[in-house]
Tab-separated table of C-alpha atoms and ligand atoms in Angstrom:
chain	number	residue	atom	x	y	z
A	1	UNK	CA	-10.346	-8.856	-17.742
A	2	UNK	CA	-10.322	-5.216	-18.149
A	3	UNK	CA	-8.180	-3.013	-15.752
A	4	UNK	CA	-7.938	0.529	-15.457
A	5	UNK	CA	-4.689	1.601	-15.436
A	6	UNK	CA	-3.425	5.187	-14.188
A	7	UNK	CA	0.085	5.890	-14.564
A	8	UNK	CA	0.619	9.120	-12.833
A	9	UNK	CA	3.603	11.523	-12.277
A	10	UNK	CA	7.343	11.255	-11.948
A	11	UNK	CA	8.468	7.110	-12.308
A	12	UNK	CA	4.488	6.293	-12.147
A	13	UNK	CA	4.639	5.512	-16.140
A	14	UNK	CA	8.264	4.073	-16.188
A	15	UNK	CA	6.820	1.405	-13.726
A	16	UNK	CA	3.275	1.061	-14.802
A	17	UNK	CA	4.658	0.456	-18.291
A	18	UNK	CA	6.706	-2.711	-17.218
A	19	UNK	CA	3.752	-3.501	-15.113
A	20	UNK	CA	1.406	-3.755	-18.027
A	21	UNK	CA	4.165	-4.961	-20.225
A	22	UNK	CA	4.085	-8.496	-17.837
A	23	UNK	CA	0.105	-8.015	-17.191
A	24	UNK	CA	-0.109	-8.210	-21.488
A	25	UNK	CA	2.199	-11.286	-21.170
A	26	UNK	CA	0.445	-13.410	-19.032
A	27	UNK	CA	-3.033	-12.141	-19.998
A	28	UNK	CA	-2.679	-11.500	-23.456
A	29	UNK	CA	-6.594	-10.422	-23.964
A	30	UNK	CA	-6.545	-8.150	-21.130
A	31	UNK	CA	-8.584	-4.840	-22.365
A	32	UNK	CA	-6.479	-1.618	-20.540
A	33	UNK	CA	-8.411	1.498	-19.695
A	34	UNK	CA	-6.073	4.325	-19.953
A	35	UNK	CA	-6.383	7.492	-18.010
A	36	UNK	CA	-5.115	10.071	-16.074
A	37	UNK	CA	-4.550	11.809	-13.130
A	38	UNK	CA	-2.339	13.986	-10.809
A	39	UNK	CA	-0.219	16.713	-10.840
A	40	UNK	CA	0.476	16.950	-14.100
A	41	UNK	CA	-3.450	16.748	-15.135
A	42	UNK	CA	-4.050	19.664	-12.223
A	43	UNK	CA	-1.650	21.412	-14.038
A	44	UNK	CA	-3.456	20.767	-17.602
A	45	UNK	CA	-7.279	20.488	-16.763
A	46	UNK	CA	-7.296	21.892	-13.269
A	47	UNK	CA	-8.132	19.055	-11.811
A	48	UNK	CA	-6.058	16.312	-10.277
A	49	UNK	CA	-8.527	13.548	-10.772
A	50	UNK	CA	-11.045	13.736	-13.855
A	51	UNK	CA	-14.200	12.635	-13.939
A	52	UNK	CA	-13.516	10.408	-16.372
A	53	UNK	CA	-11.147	9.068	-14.936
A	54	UNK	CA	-13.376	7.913	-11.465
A	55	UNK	CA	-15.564	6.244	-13.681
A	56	UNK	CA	-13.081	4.548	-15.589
A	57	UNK	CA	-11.874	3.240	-12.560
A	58	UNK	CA	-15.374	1.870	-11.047
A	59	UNK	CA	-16.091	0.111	-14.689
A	60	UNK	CA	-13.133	-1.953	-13.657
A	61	UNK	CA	-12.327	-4.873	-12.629
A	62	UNK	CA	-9.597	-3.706	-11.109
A	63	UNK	CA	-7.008	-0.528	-10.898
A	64	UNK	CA	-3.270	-0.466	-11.558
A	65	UNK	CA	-2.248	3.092	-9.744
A	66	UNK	CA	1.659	4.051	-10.679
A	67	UNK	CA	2.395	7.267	-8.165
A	68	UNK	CA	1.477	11.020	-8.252
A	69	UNK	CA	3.643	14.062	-7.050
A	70	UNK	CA	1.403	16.114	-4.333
A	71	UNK	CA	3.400	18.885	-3.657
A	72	UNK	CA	4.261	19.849	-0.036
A	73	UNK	CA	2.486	23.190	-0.154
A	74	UNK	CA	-1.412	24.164	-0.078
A	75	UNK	CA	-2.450	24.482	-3.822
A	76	UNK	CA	-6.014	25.440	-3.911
A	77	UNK	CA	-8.190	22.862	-5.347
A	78	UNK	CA	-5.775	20.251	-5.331
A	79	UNK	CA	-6.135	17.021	-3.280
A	80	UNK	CA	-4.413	14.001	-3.605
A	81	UNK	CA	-6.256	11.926	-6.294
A	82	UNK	CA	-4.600	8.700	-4.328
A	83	UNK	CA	-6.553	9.588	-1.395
A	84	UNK	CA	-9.329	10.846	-3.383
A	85	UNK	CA	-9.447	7.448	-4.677
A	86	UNK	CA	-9.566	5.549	-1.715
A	87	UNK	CA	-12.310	7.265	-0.398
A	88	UNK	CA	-14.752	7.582	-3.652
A	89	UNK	CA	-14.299	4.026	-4.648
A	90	UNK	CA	-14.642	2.966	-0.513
A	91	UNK	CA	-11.278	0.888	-0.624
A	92	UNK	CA	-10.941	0.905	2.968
A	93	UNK	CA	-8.528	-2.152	3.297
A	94	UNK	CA	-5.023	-1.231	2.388
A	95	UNK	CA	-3.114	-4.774	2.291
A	96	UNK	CA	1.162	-3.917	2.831
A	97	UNK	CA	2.466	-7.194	3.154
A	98	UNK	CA	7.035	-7.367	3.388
A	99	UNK	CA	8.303	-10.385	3.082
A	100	UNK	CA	12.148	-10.437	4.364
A	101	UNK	CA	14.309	-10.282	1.422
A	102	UNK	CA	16.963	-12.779	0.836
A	103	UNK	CA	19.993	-11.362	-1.397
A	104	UNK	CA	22.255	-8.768	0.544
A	105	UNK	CA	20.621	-5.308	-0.307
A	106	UNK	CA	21.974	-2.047	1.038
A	107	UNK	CA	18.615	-0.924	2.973
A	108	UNK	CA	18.397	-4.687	4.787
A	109	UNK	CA	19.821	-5.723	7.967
A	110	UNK	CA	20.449	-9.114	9.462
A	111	UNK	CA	16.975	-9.505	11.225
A	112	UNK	CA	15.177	-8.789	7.738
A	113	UNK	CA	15.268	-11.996	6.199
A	114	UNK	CA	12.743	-13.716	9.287
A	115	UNK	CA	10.360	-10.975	8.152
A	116	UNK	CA	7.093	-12.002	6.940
A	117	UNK	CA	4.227	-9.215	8.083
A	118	UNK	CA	1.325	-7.391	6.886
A	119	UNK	CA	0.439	-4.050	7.713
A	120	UNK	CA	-3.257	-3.413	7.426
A	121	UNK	CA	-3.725	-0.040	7.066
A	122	UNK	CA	-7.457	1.929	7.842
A	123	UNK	CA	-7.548	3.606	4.147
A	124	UNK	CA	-10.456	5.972	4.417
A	125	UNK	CA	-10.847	8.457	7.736
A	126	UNK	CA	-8.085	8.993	10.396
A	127	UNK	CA	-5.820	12.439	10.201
A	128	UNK	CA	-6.336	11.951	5.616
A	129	UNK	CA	-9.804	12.714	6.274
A	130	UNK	CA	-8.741	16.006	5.075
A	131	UNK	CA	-10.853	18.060	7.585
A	132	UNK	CA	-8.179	20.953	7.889
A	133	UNK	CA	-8.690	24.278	8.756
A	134	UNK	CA	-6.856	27.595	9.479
A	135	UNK	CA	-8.386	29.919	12.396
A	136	UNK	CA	-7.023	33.334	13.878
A	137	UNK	CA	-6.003	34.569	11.044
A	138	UNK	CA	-4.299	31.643	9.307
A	139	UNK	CA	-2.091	31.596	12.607
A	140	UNK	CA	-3.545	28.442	13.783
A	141	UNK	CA	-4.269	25.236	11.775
A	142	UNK	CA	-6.491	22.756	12.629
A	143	UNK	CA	-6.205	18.901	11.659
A	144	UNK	CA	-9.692	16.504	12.922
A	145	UNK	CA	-8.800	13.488	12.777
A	146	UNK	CA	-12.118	11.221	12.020
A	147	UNK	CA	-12.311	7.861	14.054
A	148	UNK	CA	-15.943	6.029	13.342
A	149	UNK	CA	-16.687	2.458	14.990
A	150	UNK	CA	-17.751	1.263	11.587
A	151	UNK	CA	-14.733	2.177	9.636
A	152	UNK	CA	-12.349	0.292	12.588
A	153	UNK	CA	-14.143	-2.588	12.867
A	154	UNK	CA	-14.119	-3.761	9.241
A	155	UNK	CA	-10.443	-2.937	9.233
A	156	UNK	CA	-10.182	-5.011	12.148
A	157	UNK	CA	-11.937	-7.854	10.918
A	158	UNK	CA	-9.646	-7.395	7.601
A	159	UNK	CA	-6.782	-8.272	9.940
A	160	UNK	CA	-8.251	-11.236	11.801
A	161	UNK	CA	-9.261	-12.929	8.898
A	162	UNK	CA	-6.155	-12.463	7.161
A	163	UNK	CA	-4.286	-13.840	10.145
A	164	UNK	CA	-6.453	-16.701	9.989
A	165	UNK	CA	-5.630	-17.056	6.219
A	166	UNK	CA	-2.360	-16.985	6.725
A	167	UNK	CA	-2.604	-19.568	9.281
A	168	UNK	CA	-4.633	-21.891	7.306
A	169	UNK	CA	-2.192	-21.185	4.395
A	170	UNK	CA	0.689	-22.333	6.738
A	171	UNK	CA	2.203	-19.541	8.715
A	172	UNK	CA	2.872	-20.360	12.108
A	173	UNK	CA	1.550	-18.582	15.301
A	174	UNK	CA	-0.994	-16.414	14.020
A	175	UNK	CA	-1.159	-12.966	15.763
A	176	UNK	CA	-2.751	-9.685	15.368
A	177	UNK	CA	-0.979	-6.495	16.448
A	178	UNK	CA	-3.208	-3.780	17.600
A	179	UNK	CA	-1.459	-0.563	16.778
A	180	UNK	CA	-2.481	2.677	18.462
A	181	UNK	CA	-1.740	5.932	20.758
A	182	UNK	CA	-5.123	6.007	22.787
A	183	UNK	CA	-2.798	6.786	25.462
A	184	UNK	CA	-1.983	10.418	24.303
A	185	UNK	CA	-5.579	10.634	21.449
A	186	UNK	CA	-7.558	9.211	24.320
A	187	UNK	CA	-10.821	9.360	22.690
A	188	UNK	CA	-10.122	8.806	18.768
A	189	UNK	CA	-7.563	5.906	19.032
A	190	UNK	CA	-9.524	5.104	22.661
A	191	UNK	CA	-12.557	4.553	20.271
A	192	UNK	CA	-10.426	2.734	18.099
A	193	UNK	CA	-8.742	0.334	20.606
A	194	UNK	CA	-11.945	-0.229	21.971
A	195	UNK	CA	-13.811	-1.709	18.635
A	196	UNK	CA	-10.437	-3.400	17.697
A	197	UNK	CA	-10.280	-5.240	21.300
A	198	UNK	CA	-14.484	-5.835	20.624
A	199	UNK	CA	-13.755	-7.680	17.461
A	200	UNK	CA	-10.634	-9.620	18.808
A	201	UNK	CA	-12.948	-11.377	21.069
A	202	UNK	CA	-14.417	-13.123	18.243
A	203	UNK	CA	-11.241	-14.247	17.246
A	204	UNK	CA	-9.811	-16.528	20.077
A	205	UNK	CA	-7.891	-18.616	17.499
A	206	UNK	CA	-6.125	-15.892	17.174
A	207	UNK	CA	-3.205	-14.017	19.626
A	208	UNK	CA	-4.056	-10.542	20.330
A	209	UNK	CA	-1.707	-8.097	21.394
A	210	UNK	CA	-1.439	-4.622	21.572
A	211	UNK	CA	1.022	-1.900	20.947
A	212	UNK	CA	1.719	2.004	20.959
A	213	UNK	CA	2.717	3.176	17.670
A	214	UNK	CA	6.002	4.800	18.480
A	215	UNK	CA	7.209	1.295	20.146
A	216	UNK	CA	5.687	-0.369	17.481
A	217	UNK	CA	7.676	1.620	14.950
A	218	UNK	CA	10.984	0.471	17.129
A	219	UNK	CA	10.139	-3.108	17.128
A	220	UNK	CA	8.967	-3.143	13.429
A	221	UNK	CA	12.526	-2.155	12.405
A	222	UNK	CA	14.617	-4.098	14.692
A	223	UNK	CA	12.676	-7.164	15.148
A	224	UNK	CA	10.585	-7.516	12.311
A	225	UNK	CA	9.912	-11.495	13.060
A	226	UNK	CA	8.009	-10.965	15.888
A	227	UNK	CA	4.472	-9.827	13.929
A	228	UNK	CA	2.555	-11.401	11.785
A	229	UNK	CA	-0.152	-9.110	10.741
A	230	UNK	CA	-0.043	-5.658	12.003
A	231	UNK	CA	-3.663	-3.460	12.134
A	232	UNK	CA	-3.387	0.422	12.682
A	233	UNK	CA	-5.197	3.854	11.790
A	234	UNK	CA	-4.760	5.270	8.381
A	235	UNK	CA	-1.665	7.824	8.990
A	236	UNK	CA	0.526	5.276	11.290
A	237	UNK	CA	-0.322	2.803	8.763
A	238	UNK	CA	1.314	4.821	6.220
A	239	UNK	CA	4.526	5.332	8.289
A	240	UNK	CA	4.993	2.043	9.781
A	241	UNK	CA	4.650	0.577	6.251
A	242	UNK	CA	7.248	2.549	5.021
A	243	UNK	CA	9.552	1.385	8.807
A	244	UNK	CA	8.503	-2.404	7.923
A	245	UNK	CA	9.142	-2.153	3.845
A	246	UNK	CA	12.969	-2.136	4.090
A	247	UNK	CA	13.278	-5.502	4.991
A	248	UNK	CA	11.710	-6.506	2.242
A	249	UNK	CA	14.434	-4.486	0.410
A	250	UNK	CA	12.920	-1.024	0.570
A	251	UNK	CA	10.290	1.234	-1.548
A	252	UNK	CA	11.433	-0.576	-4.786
A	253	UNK	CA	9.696	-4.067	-4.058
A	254	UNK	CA	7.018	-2.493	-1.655
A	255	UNK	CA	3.642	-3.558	-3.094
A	256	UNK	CA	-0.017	-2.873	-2.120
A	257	UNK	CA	-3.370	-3.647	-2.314
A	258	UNK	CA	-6.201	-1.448	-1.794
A	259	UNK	CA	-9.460	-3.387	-1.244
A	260	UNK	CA	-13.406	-2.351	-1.098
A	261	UNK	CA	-16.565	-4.728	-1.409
A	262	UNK	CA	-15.353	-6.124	-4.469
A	263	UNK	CA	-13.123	-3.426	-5.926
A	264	UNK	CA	-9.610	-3.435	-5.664
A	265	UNK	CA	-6.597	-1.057	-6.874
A	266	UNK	CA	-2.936	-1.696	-7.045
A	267	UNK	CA	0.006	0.195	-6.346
A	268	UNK	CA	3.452	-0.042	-5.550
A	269	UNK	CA	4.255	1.597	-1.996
A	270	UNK	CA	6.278	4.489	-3.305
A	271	UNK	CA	5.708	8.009	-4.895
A	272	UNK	CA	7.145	9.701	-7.864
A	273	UNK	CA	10.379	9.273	-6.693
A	274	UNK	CA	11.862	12.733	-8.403
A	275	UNK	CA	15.427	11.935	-7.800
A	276	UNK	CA	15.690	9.304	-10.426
A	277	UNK	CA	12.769	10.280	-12.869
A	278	UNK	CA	13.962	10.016	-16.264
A	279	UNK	CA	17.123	8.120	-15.527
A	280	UNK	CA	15.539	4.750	-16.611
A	281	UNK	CA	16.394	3.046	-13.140
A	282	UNK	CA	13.613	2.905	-11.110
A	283	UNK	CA	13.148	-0.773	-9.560
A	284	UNK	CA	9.677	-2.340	-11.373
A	285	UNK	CA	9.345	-4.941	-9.058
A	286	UNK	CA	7.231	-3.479	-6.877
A	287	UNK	CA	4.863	-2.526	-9.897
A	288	UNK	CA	5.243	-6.043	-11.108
A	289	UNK	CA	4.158	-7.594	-7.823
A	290	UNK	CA	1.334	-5.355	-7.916
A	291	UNK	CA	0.100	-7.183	-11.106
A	292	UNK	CA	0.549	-10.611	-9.488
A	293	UNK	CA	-1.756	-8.940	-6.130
A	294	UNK	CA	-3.721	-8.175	-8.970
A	295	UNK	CA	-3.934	-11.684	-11.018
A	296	UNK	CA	-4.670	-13.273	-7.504
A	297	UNK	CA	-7.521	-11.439	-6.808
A	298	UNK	CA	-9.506	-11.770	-9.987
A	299	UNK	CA	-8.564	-15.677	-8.719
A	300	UNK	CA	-5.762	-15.784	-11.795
A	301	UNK	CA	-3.479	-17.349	-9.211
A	302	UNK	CA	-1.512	-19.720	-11.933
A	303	UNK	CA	-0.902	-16.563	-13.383
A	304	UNK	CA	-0.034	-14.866	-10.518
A	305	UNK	CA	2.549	-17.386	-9.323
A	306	UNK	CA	4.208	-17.635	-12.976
A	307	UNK	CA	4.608	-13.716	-12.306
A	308	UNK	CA	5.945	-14.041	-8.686
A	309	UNK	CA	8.272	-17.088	-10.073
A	310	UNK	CA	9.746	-15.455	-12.813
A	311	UNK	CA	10.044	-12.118	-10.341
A	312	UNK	CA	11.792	-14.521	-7.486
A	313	UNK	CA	14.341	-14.983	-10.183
A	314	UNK	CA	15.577	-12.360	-11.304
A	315	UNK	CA	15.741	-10.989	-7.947
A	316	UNK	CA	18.425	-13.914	-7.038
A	317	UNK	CA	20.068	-13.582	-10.136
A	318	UNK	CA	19.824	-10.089	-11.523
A	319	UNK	CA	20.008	-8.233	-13.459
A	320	UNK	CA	19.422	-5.657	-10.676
A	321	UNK	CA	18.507	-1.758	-10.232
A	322	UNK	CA	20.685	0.440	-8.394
A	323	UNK	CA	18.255	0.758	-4.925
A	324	UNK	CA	19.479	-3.011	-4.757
A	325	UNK	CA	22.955	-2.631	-5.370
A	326	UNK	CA	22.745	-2.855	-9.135
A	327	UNK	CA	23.659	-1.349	-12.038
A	328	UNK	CA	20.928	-1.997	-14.982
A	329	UNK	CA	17.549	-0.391	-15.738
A	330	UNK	CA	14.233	-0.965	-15.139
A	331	UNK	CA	13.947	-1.899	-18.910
A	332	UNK	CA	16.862	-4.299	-17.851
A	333	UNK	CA	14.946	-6.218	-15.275
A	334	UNK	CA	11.145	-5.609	-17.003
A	335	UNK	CA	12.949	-7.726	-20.248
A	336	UNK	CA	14.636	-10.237	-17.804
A	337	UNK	CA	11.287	-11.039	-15.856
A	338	UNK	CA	9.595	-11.006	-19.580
A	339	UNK	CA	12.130	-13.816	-20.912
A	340	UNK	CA	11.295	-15.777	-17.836
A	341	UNK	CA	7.753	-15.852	-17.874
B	1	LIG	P1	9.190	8.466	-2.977
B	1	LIG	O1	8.609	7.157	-2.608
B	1	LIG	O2	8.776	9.031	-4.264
B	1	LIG	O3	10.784	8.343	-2.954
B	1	LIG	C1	11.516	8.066	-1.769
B	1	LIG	C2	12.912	7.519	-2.137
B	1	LIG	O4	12.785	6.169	-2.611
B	1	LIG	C3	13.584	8.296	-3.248
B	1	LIG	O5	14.964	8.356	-2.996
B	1	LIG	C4	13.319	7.459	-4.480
B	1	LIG	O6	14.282	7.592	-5.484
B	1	LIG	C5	13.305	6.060	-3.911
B	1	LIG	N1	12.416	5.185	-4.699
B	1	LIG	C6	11.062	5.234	-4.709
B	1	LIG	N2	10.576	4.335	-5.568
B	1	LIG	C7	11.637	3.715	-6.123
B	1	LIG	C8	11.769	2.674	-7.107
B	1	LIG	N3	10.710	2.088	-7.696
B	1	LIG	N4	13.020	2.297	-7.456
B	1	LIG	C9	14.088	2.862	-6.874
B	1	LIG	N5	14.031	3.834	-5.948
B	1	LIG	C10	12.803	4.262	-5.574
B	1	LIG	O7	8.823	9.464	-1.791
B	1	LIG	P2	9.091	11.049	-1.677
B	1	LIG	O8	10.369	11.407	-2.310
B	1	LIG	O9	8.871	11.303	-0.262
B	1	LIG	O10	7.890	11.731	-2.469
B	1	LIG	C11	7.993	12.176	-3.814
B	1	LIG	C12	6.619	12.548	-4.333
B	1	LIG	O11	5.797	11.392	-4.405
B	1	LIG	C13	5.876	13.561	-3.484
B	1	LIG	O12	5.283	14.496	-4.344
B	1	LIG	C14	4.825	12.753	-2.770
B	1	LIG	O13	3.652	13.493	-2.540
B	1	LIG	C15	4.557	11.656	-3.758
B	1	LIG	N6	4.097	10.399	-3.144
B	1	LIG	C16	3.079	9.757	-3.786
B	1	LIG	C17	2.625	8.552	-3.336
B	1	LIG	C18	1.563	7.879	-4.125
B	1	LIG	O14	1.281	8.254	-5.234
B	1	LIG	N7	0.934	6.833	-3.606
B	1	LIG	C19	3.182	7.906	-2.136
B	1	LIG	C20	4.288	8.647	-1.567
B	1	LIG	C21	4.708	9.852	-2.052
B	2	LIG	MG1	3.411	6.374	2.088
């Protein structure tokens, strides 16, 4: 198995290292690619994802991603390599399942613990098609955000079939939300309701239902238990993962998968998290997850269920970062997982 793994900026290589530190212990002949990208490379090479880099990561089997810093401001020549990603290597599923967590953690609340979702998120057009533009004189920006029938019906069909996975695998009453705003964006999301609603129809195992976003986003945080898998546009995606991720005990344990025609790259929810770079307590588990995501798609899943196992564990028991109430390091719980494996 050889994976390409790029660390990134800020807690990207504190995580990615305990990440690969489990990957080597369960797949002790894995062959790791090495390479960079993000702000830190910009800075270097002037450019925030090498060439190299691109086609270390289509050699692949698969891609470990850690996080990159994109700073707030316009920096010519700078695009988010994340995004960049996505698009060159056409990984236009991205998979954001939460699964309620059950130990008390600050960012919970009592409806979290019936959560078990999936946000399917439309990876590759939307408003990150990054077709921006200023006009009168930089006075006026100018955001187009890309719809295509193509790009929303394979997403579409990502989330049916994954309902009906999940149903086959044992989860009751499977249902696919529709997420959109084609009330307000009548004609992108109006395009996008429409294909979604087209592609339902072929579904009629499945319950179809449809939502506006900003409801949605209401819903999602106070009564998580009432979706199963959740299909939206590339931007809401992003948000109402991040609304749907603290009942699975927030950005620390929020793990996705980003899938093409058989390519795939893992990474945990978060960014570079500046606020505790360098401190040593960044939460690996949702880097560690990512591996198992990983294991179970090159159809390792003993492997991948030894990882989640040993994961489980130490989650119940400790030891336990500080985003969960905790007071130990992510070398702390890396080790702990590590012994238990
Ligand atoms: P962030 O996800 O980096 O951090 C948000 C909050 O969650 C912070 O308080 C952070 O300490 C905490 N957090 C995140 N991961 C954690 C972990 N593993 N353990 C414990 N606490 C954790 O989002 P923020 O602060 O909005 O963005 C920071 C930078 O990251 C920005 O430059 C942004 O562009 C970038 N970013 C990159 C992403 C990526 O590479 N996929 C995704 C999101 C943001
Ligand atoms: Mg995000």
């Amino acid at each position: 198995m050889r994976v390409c793994v790029i660390s990134g900026d800020g807690i990207g290589p504190e995580v990615l290292g305990a990440a690969v530190s489990v990957l080597r212990t369960v797949v002790p002949n894995v062959e790791l690619i090495e390479v960079e990208a993000g702000w830190a490379t910009f800075q270097r090479l002037g450019v925030a994802l090498p060439d190299a880099t691109l086609a270390a990561a289509r050699v692949a089997d698969a891609v470990l991603f850690g996080a990159v810093a994109s700073p707030s401001h316009n920096v010519p020549g700078y695009r988010s390599p994340i995004v960049a990603l996505r698009r060159e290597l056409d990984l236009y599923a991205n998979i954001r399942p939460v699964v309620g967590l059950q130990i008390d953690a600050p960012v919970c609340n009592p409806q979290s613990a019936a959560c078990n979702l999936v946000v399917v998120r439309e990876n590759t057009e939307g408003l990150y098609a990054g077709r921006e533009r200023l006009e009168d004189g930089g006075d006026t920006a100018i955001a187009e955000r890309l719809i295509t029938r193509r790009a929303s019906a394979r997403i579409v069909r990502v989330a049916f079939d994954l309902a009906r996975s999940r149903a086959a695998a044992g989860h009751a009453q499977p249902k696919v939300t529709i997420v959109h705003k084609a009330n307000v964006l009548r004609v992108s999301d109006g395009l996008f309701r429409t294909v979604a609603l087209e592609v339902a129809a072929g579904y009629p195992d499945i319950t179809t239902e449809e939502m506006l976003v900003d409801v949605a986003a209401m819903w999602l945080a106070q009564y998580p238990e009432r979706f199963d898998v959740v299909v939206t546009t590339n931007l809401f995606g992003d948000i109402l993962s991040d609304v749907a991720c603290i009942h699975g005990g927030g950005l620390g344990l929020a793990s996705s998968a980003n899938l093409g025609e058989g390519r795939a790259l893992f990474e945990p929810v978060h960014g570079a998290a500046p606020d505790i770079v360098g401190k040593g307590i960044a939460n690996p588990l949702a880097a560690i997850e990512c591996v198992a995501m990983l294991l179970e798609w090159r159809r390792r899943a003993d492997c991948a269920a030894h990882v989640r196992a040993a994961a489980a564990r130490v989650l119940a028991d400790g030891p336990r970062t500080p985003d969960l109430g905790g007071t130990s390091t992510t070398a702390d719980v890396t080790r702990a997982v590590i012994a238990r494996l």
